[in-house]
Amino acid sequence: MKIAVCIKRVPDSETRVKIAADGKSLDEAGVKFILNPYDEFAVEEALRLKEKAGTGEVVVIALGPPAAQETIRTALAMGADRGVLLQIQGLHPDGLETAKALAAELRDAACDLILFGKMAIDDYNHQVGPMVAELLDLPCVTTVAHLEIAGGKGTAEREIEGGVEVVEFPLPAVLTTDKGLNEPRYPALKGIMAAKKKPLDVKPTAPGPGALEILSLTPPPERQAGKIVGEGSAAVSELVRLLREEAKVL
Amino acid sequence: MGKFRGVDFYDVDSLLSEEERAVRDTVRSWIDERLMPIIGEHYVEGRFPKQLIPQMAELGLFGANLPEEYGCAGLNNVAYGLIMQELERGDSGVRSFASVQGALVMYPIYAFGSDEQKRRWLPRMAAGEVIGCFGLTEPDYGSNPGGMITVAKETKDGWMLNGAKMWITNGSTAQAAIVWAKTGALDDVNSIRGFIVPTDTKGFSAKDQKGKLSLRASDTSELVLQEVCVPKDALLPKSSGLKSPLMCLTQARYGIAWGAVGAAMACYDEAVSYAKNRLMFGRPIGGFQLQQARLAEMLTEITKAQLLCLQLGRLKDQGKATPQQVSLAKRNNVSIATDVARETRRLLGANGILAEYQAMRHLANLESVYTYEGTHDVHTLILGQEITGLNAFN
Ligand SMILES: Cc1cc2nc3c(=O)[nH]c(=O)nc-3n(C[C@H](O)[C@H](O)[C@H](O)COP(=O)(O)OP(=O)(O)OC[C@H]3O[C@@H](n4cnc5c(N)ncnc54)[C@H](O)[C@@H]3O)c2cc1C
Ligand SMILES: Cc1cc2nc3c(=O)[nH]c(=O)nc-3n(C[C@H](O)[C@H](O)[C@H](O)COP(=O)(O)OP(=O)(O)OC[C@H]3O[C@@H](n4cnc5c(N)ncnc54)[C@H](O)[C@@H]3O)c2cc1C
């Protein structure tokens, strides 16, 4: 079983990000970057499938800046066999350009499965996985919360509004993974040391300009301090008045 | 509780390699997710979180700076120190557990053991299948371990040990004890040798030390050895004299110097967020000069301690660190960590006395750390002797 997992380097959700001077990108100074948490589920699932099969290969592929090598090594430390960095200079291209670059890398890779996190926590696009599937003309199941692979086909469960959808699909296929699929392992310390010695191919990549242009980034408005209008039933009429007259929600 | 982000005022991170940071971050998030939610309760109940041992082993936390051929992670000493830092950021008891297993049990087997002993014990200890303890201190011999009265007599087919050991971390949990005993006359410190004693050997017993108000989430026990007979190959062949256990202590003290920084960072982090959020007299207490002075002092001492550790670690990796340098770091860092914990406790007002917050737990723990592995005073005397060439111990 050969499995490719596409991963992205993203700012840690706990970091307070600042917008750079150009008004359209993030100021990376002092920002901690991590492996996109949804991609961790994908890496973990790939490792489990390989371990269950007792044979196979897990390749992680990232499109990103040179520093994304570190992100790849996190996945290698978890247990992936080798990594490929489609190295860009500067900002990430839009979803479609990213998908094209990844699809070009994956086209002749003869993978049984291609896994993605359902979205990257920086841009929330939910796009790249399904786009790659489309470009490679492969079946695609998104937001997989449970997965079984047997006899050359797979069964996936997706949590949908009010229920669970069960989908059967042939291999090869593209899947995007959701929270709940598994609990990603910690990279063991030995794994961290071993990661240094695993192959990591760096391929300079120049994605097209894309159709999407970021015009500006703005932080959400500062939240106003809360107000306690009083306690107990005596405060209710004041609260209702404020909700009606100030907040205008009633 | 959110993710712990550390304290790094001088960009010390930039002095670490990618692997060193990765090791640190892994242990940090493991502590966040697995220890922090349960430590308060375990502390109050006086229980070591034994259920975490398999996970610690799987991560590779035991003897992490020993070679891979024995199932260890083969990390450098800086990465090892960062592990200790992050463990103690959680709780000194958890760091103590790993320190004892790695620096006081696996290290002497590695340094003084035969090939056979190394192959037999180290991989199982790295895997957490065999837990060890280190028996040096005795009821009447603490700061002066050379005075010990535990003895080992050679018999026809091995050794017979008699004596008692006190304050032994992991003593009731361990399957194997490294016991230090005199093989010659009681006034002959050169006759001190180390033995690997399986704790199920006849005549060996361990009793939990009751009534601790410090290191409550750690097993501290008294060991009694009554005509304990072990085979010849229980002796660590390359151990010789008092300097052997002291070499182990140097390893453990090195880790403690880092660990103390972890405890201090945990408290400082708590102090800062409390100071920003606690309103008194209509404003955050962090806006008062008195509290700012506290925080400034803490940050200064933590930053100095971090740099001290890092340089000590780099020296150790080059094989150049001296025991006296380790003493300076243990002495300074544990002392400042205790101060940081105490000041945080005070800054938190009444909340500072609760197990729900960390400061009082760290403060109480650090009082043990201040005493074990050479008391603060003993390290003062070690440095005094190094500086003057004059021995002030006796
Ligand atoms: C929680 C805990 C865990 C421990 N775990 C272990 C373990 O796993 N294995 C182990 O072997 N030991 C362990 N110890 C024992 C520890 O190493 C000793 O407590 C320590 O060495 C001090 O010995 P003592 O308690 O007998 O104090 P003492 O030596 O009696 O010291 C009492 C006081 O006198 C001072 N003092 C002593 N000598 C001098 C001097 N020459 N000049 C000036 N002042 C002096 C000391 O600094 C101290 O303040 C542990 C202790 C604790 C508290
Ligand atoms: C065990 C215990 C028993 C108690 N029993 C009683 C009782 O029986 N009855 C009762 O009424 N209360 C009792 N208390 C409450 C006690 O009096 C308060 O804890 C104390 O007044 C401090 O208030 P606080 O805890 O809210 O801390 P805070 O007032 O929030 O203070 C937090 C920190 O900010 C500092 N600080 C506050 N204001 C300033 C300022 N202007 N400038 C600089 N620093 C400032 C404080 O010194 C402290 O370090 C008890 C507390 C404890 C721990």
Coordinates of N, CA and C in Angstrom, one line a residue, chain B residues 134-231:
Chain B
F134 N 17.4 4.3 43.2 CA 18.8 4.6 43.5 C 18.9 4.7 45.0
G135 N 19.6 3.8 45.6 CA 19.7 3.8 47.1 C 21.0 4.2 47.5
L136 N 21.2 5.5 47.8 CA 22.5 6.0 48.4 C 22.3 6.5 49.8
T137 N 21.3 7.4 50.0 CA 21.1 8.1 51.3 C 20.6 7.1 52.3
E138 N 21.1 7.2 53.5 CA 20.7 6.4 54.6 C 20.1 7.3 55.7
P139 N 19.4 6.7 56.7 CA 18.8 7.5 57.7 C 19.8 8.4 58.4
D140 N 21.0 8.0 58.6 CA 22.0 8.8 59.3 C 23.1 9.4 58.4
Y141 N 23.0 9.1 57.1 CA 24.0 9.6 56.2 C 23.3 10.2 55.0
G142 N 23.1 11.5 55.0 CA 22.5 12.2 53.9 C 23.5 13.0 53.1
S143 N 23.9 14.2 53.6 CA 24.9 15.0 52.9 C 26.3 14.3 52.9
N144 N 26.4 13.4 53.8 CA 27.7 12.7 53.9 C 27.6 11.2 53.5
P145 N 27.3 10.9 52.3 CA 27.0 9.5 51.9 C 28.2 8.6 52.2
G146 N 29.4 9.2 52.2 CA 30.6 8.4 52.4 C 30.6 7.7 53.8
G147 N 29.8 8.2 54.7 CA 29.7 7.6 56.0 C 28.8 6.3 56.1
M148 N 28.2 6.0 54.9 CA 27.2 4.9 54.9 C 27.6 3.7 55.7
I149 N 26.5 3.0 56.2 CA 26.8 1.8 57.0 C 26.2 0.5 56.3
T150 N 25.6 0.7 55.2 CA 25.1 -0.5 54.4 C 26.3 -1.2 53.9
V151 N 26.3 -2.6 54.1 CA 27.5 -3.3 53.8 C 27.2 -4.5 52.8
A152 N 28.1 -4.9 52.0 CA 28.0 -6.1 51.2 C 29.2 -7.0 51.5
K153 N 28.8 -8.2 51.8 CA 29.9 -9.2 52.1 C 29.9 -10.2 51.0
E154 N 31.1 -10.5 50.6 CA 31.2 -11.5 49.5 C 30.9 -12.9 50.1
T155 N 30.1 -13.7 49.4 CA 29.8 -15.0 49.9 C 30.3 -16.0 48.9
K156 N 30.1 -17.3 49.1 CA 30.6 -18.3 48.2 C 30.1 -18.1 46.8
D157 N 28.8 -17.8 46.6 CA 28.4 -17.6 45.2 C 27.8 -16.2 44.9
G158 N 28.2 -15.2 45.7 CA 27.7 -13.9 45.4 C 28.0 -12.9 46.5
W159 N 26.9 -12.1 46.8 CA 27.1 -11.1 47.8 C 25.9 -11.1 48.7
M160 N 26.1 -10.7 50.0 CA 25.0 -10.6 50.9 C 25.0 -9.1 51.4
L161 N 23.8 -8.4 51.3 CA 23.7 -7.0 51.7 C 22.9 -6.8 52.9
N162 N 23.4 -5.9 53.8 CA 22.6 -5.6 55.0 C 22.7 -4.1 55.2
G163 N 21.5 -3.5 55.5 CA 21.5 -2.0 55.7 C 20.1 -1.5 55.4
A164 N 20.1 -0.1 55.5 CA 18.8 0.6 55.2 C 19.1 1.8 54.4
K165 N 18.2 2.1 53.5 CA 18.3 3.3 52.6 C 17.0 4.2 52.8
M166 N 17.2 5.4 52.8 CA 16.1 6.3 53.2 C 15.8 7.4 52.1
W167 N 14.6 7.8 51.9 CA 14.2 8.8 51.0 C 14.4 8.4 49.5
I168 N 14.1 7.2 49.2 CA 14.4 6.6 47.9 C 13.3 6.8 46.9
T169 N 13.5 7.7 46.0 CA 12.5 7.9 44.9 C 12.3 6.7 44.1
N170 N 11.0 6.4 43.8 CA 10.6 5.2 43.1 C 10.8 3.9 43.9
G171 N 11.1 4.0 45.2 CA 11.5 2.8 46.0 C 10.5 1.7 46.0
S172 N 9.2 2.1 46.1 CA 8.1 1.1 46.2 C 7.6 0.7 44.8
T173 N 8.0 1.4 43.8 CA 7.5 1.1 42.5 C 8.5 0.2 41.7
A174 N 9.8 0.3 42.1 CA 10.9 -0.3 41.4 C 10.9 -1.8 41.4
Q175 N 11.3 -2.3 40.2 CA 11.6 -3.8 40.2 C 13.1 -4.0 40.4
A176 N 13.9 -3.0 40.2 CA 15.3 -3.1 40.5 C 15.9 -1.9 41.2
A177 N 16.7 -2.2 42.2 CA 17.3 -1.1 43.0 C 18.8 -1.1 42.7
I178 N 19.4 0.1 42.5 CA 20.8 0.3 42.5 C 21.2 0.6 43.9
V179 N 21.8 -0.3 44.6 CA 22.2 -0.1 46.0 C 23.7 0.1 46.1
W180 N 24.0 1.1 46.9 CA 25.4 1.4 47.2 C 25.8 0.9 48.5
A181 N 26.9 0.2 48.6 CA 27.2 -0.5 49.9 C 28.8 -0.6 50.0
K182 N 29.2 -0.6 51.3 CA 30.7 -0.8 51.5 C 31.0 -2.3 51.5
T183 N 32.0 -2.6 50.7 CA 32.5 -4.0 50.6 C 33.7 -4.2 51.5
G184 N 34.1 -3.1 52.2 CA 35.3 -3.3 53.1 C 35.0 -2.7 54.4
A185 N 36.0 -2.1 55.1 CA 35.8 -1.6 56.4 C 34.9 -0.3 56.3
L186 N 34.2 0.0 57.4 CA 33.2 1.1 57.5 C 33.9 2.4 57.2
D187 N 35.2 2.5 57.5 CA 35.9 3.8 57.3 C 36.6 3.9 55.9
D188 N 36.2 2.9 55.1 CA 36.9 2.8 53.8 C 35.9 3.2 52.7
V189 N 35.9 4.5 52.3 CA 35.0 5.0 51.3 C 35.3 4.4 49.9
N190 N 36.6 4.0 49.8 CA 37.0 3.4 48.5 C 36.4 2.1 48.2
S191 N 35.8 1.5 49.3 CA 35.2 0.1 49.1 C 33.8 0.2 48.7
I192 N 33.3 1.4 48.5 CA 31.8 1.5 48.1 C 31.7 1.0 46.7
R193 N 30.7 0.1 46.5 CA 30.4 -0.5 45.2 C 28.9 -0.4 44.9
G194 N 28.5 -0.5 43.7 CA 27.1 -0.5 43.3 C 26.6 -1.9 43.0
F195 N 25.4 -2.2 43.4 CA 24.8 -3.5 43.1 C 23.4 -3.3 42.4
I196 N 23.1 -4.2 41.5 CA 21.7 -4.2 40.9 C 21.0 -5.3 41.7
V197 N 20.0 -4.8 42.5 CA 19.3 -5.7 43.4 C 17.8 -5.8 42.9
P198 N 17.4 -7.0 42.4 CA 15.9 -7.1 42.1 C 15.1 -6.9 43.4
T199 N 14.1 -6.1 43.3 CA 13.4 -5.8 44.6 C 12.5 -7.0 45.1
D200 N 12.4 -8.0 44.3 CA 11.7 -9.2 44.9 C 12.6 -10.2 45.5
T201 N 13.9 -9.8 45.7 CA 14.8 -10.7 46.4 C 14.5 -10.8 47.8
K202 N 14.6 -12.0 48.4 CA 14.3 -12.3 49.8 C 15.1 -11.3 50.7
G203 N 14.4 -10.7 51.7 CA 15.1 -9.9 52.6 C 15.0 -8.4 52.2
F204 N 14.6 -8.1 51.0 CA 14.5 -6.7 50.5 C 13.0 -6.2 50.8
S205 N 12.9 -5.1 51.4 CA 11.5 -4.5 51.6 C 11.6 -3.0 51.4
A206 N 10.5 -2.5 50.9 CA 10.3 -1.0 50.7 C 9.1 -0.5 51.4
K207 N 9.2 0.6 52.0 CA 8.0 1.2 52.7 C 7.8 2.6 52.3
D208 N 6.6 2.9 51.9 CA 6.3 4.3 51.5 C 6.5 5.3 52.6
Q209 N 7.2 6.4 52.3 CA 7.4 7.5 53.3 C 6.0 8.3 53.4
K210 N 5.4 8.2 54.6 CA 4.1 8.9 54.8 C 4.3 10.3 55.2
G211 N 3.3 11.1 55.0 CA 3.3 12.4 55.6 C 4.1 13.5 54.9
K212 N 4.3 13.2 53.6 CA 5.1 14.2 52.8 C 4.2 15.4 52.5
L213 N 4.8 16.6 52.6 CA 4.0 17.8 52.2 C 4.7 18.4 50.9
S214 N 5.6 17.6 50.3 CA 6.3 18.1 49.1 C 6.4 16.8 48.2
L215 N 6.6 17.1 46.9 CA 6.7 16.0 46.0 C 5.7 14.9 46.3
R216 N 4.5 15.3 46.4 CA 3.4 14.4 46.8 C 3.0 13.4 45.6
A217 N 3.3 13.9 44.4 CA 3.0 13.0 43.2 C 4.3 12.2 42.9
S218 N 4.9 11.7 43.9 CA 6.2 11.0 43.7 C 6.2 9.9 44.8
D219 N 6.8 8.8 44.4 CA 7.0 7.7 45.4 C 8.3 7.9 46.1
T220 N 8.3 8.1 47.4 CA 9.5 8.2 48.2 C 9.4 7.1 49.2
S221 N 10.4 6.3 49.3 CA 10.3 5.1 50.2 C 11.6 4.9 51.0
E222 N 11.4 4.1 52.0 CA 12.6 3.6 52.7 C 12.8 2.1 52.3
L223 N 14.1 1.8 52.1 CA 14.4 0.4 51.8 C 15.1 -0.2 52.9
V224 N 14.7 -1.5 53.2 CA 15.5 -2.2 54.2 C 16.0 -3.5 53.5
L225 N 17.3 -3.7 53.8 CA 18.0 -4.9 53.2 C 18.5 -5.8 54.3
Q226 N 17.8 -6.9 54.5 CA 18.2 -7.8 55.6 C 18.7 -9.1 55.0
E227 N 19.9 -9.3 55.1 CA 20.6 -10.5 54.5 C 20.1 -10.8 53.1
V228 N 20.2 -9.8 52.3 CA 19.7 -9.9 50.9 C 20.9 -10.5 50.1
C229 N 20.6 -11.7 49.5 CA 21.7 -12.4 48.8 C 21.5 -12.3 47.3
V230 N 22.5 -11.8 46.6 CA 22.4 -11.6 45.2 C 23.6 -12.4 44.5
P231 N 23.5 -12.8 43.3 CA 24.6 -13.5 42.6 C 25.7 -12.5 42.3

